[in-house]
PDB file of C-alpha atoms in Angstrom:
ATOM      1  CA  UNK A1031       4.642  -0.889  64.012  1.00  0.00           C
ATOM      2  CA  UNK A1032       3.963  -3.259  60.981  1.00  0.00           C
ATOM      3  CA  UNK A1033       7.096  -4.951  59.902  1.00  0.00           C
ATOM      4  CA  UNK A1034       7.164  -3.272  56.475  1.00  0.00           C
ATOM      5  CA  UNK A1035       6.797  -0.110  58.214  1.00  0.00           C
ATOM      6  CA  UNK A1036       9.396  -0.822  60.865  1.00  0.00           C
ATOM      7  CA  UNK A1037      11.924  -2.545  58.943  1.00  0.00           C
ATOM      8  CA  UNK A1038      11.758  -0.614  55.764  1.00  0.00           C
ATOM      9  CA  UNK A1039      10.107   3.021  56.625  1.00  0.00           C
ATOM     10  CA  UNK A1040       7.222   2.245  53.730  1.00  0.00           C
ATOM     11  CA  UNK A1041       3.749   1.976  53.784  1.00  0.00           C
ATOM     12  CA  UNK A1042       2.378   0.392  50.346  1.00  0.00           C
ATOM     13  CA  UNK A1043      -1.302   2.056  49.140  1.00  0.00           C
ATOM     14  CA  UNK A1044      -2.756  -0.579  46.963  1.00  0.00           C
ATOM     15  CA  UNK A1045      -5.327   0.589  44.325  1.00  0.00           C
ATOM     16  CA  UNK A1046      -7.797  -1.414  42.986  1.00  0.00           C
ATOM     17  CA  UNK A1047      -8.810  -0.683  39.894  1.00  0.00           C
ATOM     18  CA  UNK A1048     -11.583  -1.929  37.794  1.00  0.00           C
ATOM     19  CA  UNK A1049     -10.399  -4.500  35.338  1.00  0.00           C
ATOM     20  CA  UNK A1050     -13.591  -7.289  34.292  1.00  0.00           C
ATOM     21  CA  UNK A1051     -11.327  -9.341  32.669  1.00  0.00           C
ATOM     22  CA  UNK A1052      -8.761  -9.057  35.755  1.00  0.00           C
ATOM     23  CA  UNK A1053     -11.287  -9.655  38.536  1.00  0.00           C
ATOM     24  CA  UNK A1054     -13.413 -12.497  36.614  1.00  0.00           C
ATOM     25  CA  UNK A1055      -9.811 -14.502  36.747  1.00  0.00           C
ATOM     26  CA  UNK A1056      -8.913 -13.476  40.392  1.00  0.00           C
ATOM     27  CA  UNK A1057     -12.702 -14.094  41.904  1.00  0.00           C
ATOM     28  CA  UNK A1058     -12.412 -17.388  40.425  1.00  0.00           C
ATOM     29  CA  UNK A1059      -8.807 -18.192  41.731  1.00  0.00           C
ATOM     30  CA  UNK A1060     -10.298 -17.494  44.747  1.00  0.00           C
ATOM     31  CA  UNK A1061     -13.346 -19.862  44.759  1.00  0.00           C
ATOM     32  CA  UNK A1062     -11.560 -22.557  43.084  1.00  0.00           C
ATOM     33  CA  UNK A1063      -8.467 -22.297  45.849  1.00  0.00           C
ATOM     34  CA  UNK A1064     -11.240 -22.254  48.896  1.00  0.00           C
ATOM     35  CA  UNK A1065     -12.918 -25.363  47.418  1.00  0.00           C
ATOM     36  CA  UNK A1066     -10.403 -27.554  47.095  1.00  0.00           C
ATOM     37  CA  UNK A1067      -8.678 -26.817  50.334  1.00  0.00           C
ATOM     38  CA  UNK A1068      -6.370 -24.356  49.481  1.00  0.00           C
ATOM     39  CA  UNK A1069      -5.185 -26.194  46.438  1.00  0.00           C
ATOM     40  CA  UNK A1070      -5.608 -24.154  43.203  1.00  0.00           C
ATOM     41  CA  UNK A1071      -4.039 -23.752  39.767  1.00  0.00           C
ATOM     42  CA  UNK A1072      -2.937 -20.065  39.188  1.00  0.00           C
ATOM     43  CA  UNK A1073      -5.197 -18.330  36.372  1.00  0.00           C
ATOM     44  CA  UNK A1074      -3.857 -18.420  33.038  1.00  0.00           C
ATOM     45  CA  UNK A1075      -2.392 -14.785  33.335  1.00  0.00           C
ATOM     46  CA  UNK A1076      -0.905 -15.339  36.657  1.00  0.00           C
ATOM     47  CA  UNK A1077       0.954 -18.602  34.839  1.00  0.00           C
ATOM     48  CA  UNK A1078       3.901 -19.617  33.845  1.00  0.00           C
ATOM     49  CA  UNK A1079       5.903 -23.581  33.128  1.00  0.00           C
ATOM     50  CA  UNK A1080       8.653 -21.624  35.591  1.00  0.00           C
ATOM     51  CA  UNK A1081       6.314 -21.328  38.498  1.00  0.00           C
ATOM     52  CA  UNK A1082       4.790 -25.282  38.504  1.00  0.00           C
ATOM     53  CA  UNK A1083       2.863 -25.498  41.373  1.00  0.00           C
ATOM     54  CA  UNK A1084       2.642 -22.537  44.142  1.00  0.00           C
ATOM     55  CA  UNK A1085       3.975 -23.061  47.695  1.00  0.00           C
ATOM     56  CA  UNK A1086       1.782 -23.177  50.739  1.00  0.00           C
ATOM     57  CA  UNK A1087       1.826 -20.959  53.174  1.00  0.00           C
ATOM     58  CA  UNK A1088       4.398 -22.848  55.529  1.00  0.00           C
ATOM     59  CA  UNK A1089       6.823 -23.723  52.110  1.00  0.00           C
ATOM     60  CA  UNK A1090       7.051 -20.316  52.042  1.00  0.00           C
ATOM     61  CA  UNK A1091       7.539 -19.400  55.806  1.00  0.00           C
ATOM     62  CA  UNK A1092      10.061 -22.018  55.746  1.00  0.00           C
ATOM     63  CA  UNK A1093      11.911 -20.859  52.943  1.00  0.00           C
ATOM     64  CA  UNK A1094      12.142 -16.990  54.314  1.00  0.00           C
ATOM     65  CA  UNK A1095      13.384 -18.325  57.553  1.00  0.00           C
ATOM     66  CA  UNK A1096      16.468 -19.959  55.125  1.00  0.00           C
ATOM     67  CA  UNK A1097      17.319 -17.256  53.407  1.00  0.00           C
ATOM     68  CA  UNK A1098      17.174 -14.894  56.438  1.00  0.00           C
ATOM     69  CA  UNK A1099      19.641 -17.206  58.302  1.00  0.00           C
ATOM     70  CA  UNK A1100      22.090 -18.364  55.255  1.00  0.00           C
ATOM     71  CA  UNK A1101      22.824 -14.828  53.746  1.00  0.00           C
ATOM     72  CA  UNK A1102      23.607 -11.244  54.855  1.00  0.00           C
ATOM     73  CA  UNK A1103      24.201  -9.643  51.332  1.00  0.00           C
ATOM     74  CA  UNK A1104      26.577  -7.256  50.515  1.00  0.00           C
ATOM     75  CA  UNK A1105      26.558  -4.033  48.428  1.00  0.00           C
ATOM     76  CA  UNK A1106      28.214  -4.926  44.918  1.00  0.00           C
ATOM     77  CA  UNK A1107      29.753  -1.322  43.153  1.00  0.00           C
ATOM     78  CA  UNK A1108      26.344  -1.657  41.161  1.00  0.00           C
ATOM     79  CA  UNK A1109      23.882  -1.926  43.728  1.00  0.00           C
ATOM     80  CA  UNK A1110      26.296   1.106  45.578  1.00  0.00           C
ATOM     81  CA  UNK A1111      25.945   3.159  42.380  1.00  0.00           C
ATOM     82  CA  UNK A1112      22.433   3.122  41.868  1.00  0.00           C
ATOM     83  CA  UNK A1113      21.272   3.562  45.376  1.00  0.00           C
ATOM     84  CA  UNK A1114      23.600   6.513  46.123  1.00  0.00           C
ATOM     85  CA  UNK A1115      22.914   7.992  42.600  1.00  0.00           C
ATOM     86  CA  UNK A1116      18.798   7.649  43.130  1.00  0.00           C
ATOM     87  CA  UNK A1117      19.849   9.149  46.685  1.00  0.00           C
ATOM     88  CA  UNK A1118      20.628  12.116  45.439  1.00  0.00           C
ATOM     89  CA  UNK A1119      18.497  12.598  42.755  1.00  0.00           C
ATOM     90  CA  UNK A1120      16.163  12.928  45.452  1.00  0.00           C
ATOM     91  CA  UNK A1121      17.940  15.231  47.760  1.00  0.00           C
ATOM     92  CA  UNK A1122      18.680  17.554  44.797  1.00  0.00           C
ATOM     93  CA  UNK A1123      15.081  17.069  42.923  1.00  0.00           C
ATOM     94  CA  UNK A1124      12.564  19.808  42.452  1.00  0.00           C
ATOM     95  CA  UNK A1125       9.738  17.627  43.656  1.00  0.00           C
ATOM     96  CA  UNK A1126      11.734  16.879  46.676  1.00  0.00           C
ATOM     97  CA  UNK A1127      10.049  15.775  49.577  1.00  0.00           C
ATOM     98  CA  UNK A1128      12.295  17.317  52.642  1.00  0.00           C
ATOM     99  CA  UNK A1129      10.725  15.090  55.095  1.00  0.00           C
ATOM    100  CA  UNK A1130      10.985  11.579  53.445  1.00  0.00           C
ATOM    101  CA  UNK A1131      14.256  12.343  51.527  1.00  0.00           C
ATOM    102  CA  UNK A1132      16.614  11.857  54.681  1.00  0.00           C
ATOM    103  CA  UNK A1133      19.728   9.260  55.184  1.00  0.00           C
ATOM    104  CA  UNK A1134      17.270   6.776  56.846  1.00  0.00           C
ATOM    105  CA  UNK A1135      15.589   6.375  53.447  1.00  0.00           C
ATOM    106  CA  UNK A1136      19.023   5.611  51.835  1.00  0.00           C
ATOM    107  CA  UNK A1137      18.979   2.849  54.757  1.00  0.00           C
ATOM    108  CA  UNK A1138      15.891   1.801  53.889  1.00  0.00           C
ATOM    109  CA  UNK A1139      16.724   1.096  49.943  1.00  0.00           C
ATOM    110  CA  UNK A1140      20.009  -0.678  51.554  1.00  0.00           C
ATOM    111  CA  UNK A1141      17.723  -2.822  54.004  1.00  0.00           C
ATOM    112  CA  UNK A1142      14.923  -3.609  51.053  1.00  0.00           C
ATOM    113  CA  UNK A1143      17.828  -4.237  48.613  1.00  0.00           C
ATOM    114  CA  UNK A1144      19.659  -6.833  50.461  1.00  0.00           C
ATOM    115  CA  UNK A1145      16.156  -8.581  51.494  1.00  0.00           C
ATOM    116  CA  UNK A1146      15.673  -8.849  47.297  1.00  0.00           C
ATOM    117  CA  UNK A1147      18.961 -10.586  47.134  1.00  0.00           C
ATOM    118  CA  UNK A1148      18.766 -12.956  49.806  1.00  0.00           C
ATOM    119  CA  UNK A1149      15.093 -13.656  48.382  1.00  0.00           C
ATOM    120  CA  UNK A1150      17.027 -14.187  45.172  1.00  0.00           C
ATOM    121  CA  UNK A1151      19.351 -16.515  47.381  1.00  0.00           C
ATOM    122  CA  UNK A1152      22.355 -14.133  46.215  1.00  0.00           C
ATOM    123  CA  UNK A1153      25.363 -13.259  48.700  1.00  0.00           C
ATOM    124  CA  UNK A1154      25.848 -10.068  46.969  1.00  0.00           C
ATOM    125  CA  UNK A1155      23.421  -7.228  46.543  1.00  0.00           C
ATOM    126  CA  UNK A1156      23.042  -6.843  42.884  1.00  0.00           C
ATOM    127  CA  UNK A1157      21.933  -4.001  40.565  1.00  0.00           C
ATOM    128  CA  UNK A1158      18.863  -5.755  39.886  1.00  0.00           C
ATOM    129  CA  UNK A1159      18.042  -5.626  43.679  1.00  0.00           C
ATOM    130  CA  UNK A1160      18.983  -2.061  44.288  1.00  0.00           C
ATOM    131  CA  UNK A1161      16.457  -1.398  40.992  1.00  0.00           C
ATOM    132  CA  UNK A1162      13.998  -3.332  43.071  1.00  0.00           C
ATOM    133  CA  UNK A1163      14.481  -1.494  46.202  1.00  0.00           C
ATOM    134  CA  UNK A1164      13.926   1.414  44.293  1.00  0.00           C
ATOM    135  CA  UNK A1165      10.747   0.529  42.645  1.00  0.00           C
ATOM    136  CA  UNK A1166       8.994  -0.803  45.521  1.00  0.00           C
ATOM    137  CA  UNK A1167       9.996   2.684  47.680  1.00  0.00           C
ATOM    138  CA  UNK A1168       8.662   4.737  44.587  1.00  0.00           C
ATOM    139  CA  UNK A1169       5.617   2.486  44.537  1.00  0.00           C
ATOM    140  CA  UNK A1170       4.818   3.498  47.933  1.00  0.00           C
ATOM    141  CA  UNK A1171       5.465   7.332  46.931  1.00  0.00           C
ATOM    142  CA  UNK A1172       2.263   7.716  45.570  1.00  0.00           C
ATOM    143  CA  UNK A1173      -0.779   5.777  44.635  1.00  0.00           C
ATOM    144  CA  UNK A1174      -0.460   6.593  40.979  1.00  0.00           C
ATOM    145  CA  UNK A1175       2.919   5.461  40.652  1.00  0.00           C
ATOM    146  CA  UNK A1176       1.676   2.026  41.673  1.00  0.00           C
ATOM    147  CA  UNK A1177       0.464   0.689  38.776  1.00  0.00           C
ATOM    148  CA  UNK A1178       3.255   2.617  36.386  1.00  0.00           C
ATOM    149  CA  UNK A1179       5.769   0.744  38.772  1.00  0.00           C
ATOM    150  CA  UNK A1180       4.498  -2.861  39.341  1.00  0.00           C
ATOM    151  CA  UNK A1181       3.025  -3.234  36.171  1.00  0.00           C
ATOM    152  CA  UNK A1182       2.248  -1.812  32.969  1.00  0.00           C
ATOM    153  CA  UNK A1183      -0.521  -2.630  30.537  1.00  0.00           C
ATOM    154  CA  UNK A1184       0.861  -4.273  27.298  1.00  0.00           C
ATOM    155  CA  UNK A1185       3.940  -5.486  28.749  1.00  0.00           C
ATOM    156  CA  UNK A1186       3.755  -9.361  28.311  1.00  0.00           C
ATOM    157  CA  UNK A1187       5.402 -10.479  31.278  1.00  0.00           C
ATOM    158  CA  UNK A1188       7.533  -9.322  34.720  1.00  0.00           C
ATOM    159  CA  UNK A1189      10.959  -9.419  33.202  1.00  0.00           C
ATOM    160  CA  UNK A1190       9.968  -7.276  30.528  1.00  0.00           C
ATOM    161  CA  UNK A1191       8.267  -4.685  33.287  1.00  0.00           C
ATOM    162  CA  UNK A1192      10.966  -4.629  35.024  1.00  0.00           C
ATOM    163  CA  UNK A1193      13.624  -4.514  32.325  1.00  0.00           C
ATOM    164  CA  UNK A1194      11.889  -1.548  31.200  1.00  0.00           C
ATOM    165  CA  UNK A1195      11.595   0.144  34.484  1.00  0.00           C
ATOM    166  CA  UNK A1196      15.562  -0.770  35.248  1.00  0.00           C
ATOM    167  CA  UNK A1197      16.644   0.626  31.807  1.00  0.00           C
ATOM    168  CA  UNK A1198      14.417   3.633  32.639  1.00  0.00           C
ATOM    169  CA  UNK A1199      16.127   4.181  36.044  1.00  0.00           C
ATOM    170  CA  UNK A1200      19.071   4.197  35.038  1.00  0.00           C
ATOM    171  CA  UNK A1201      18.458   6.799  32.365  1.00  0.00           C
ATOM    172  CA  UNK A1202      16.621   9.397  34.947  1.00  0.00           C
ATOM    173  CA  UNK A1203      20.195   8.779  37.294  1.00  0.00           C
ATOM    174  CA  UNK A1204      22.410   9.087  34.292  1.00  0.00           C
ATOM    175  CA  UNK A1205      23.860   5.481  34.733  1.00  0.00           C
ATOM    176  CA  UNK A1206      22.825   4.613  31.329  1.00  0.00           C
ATOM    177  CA  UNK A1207      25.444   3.611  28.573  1.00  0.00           C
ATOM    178  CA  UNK A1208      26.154   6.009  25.792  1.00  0.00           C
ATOM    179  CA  UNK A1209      23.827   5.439  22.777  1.00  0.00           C
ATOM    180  CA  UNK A1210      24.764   2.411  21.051  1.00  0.00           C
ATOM    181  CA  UNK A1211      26.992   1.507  23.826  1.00  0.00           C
ATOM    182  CA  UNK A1212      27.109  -1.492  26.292  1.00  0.00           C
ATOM    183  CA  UNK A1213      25.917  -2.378  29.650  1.00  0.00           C
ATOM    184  CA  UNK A1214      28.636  -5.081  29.828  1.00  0.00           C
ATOM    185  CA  UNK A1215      32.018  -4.315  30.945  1.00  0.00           C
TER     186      UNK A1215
END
């Protein structure tokens, strides 16, 4: 199989949705990139002073290899807590899917949270990776949940997506703090 599909159990549907605005920046990414020999600013909405100038293809391969050599990532009490706790939220939900909702999908979230964190170059699976493990497998769920996972119109950038999505999470597993209260601690 594909290695997403052998590594991780998930296939990813990817919608494409009409966006003029969206597409007019992309198609032109695209021409500008081919023309100069794969060498191409991002578009404006894809960038940021963090990201400077994108790696090639073989910066990247290279860096994967690193990461995939230099770190086997552990589970903090965190990343344990949330994957276990959106485990069985999905063994004991109503729109339970008997068929996908089996221990080999808890060892997928383990296997997809630990490649986050050594992406991240962390030694330590943290709660931000199991959140990410658990957005990409509910991304796959369903086409629909796609674009309410990845991204959401209105939301300026990634951190605040995800932010939002992780501080959702944790209130659909019941790991959120009391009202008022603290994440910290």
């Amino acid at each position: 199989g594909t290695p997403l599909l052998s590594r991780f159990d998930i296939v990813m549907a990817m919608l494409d949705t009409r966006d003029e605005e969206w597409d007019m920046q992309v198609s032109s990414h695209i021409l500008q990139f081919l023309a100069n020999d794969g060498d191409a600013p991002f578009p404006p909405a894809l960038s940021s002073p963090l990201l400077g100038k994108h790696w090639d293809m073989n910066k990247l391969k290279m860096y994967v290899s690193h990461v995939k050599q230099r770190f086997s990532p552990t589970l903090s009490a965190s990343s344990e807590a949330i994957l276990t706790a959106y485990y069985k939220h999905q063994r004991n939900g109503s729109e339970r899917n008997a068929a996908r909702t089996t221990i080999r999908m808890l060892e997928s979230m383990i296997r997809l949270a630990q490649a986050h964190a050594r992406l991240c170059y962390h030694d330590e699976v943290s709660a931000d990776d199991a959140v990410a493990a658990v957005q990409v497998l509910e991304s796959c769920q369903s086409p629909e949940s796609m674009n309410q996972g990845l991204h959401v119109q209105g939301i300026d950038t990634p951190d605040d997506d995800f932010r939002r999505y992780h501080a959702n999470l944790m209130i659909r597993l019941g790991l959120a703090p009391p009202e008022g209260g603290s994440s910290a601690g």
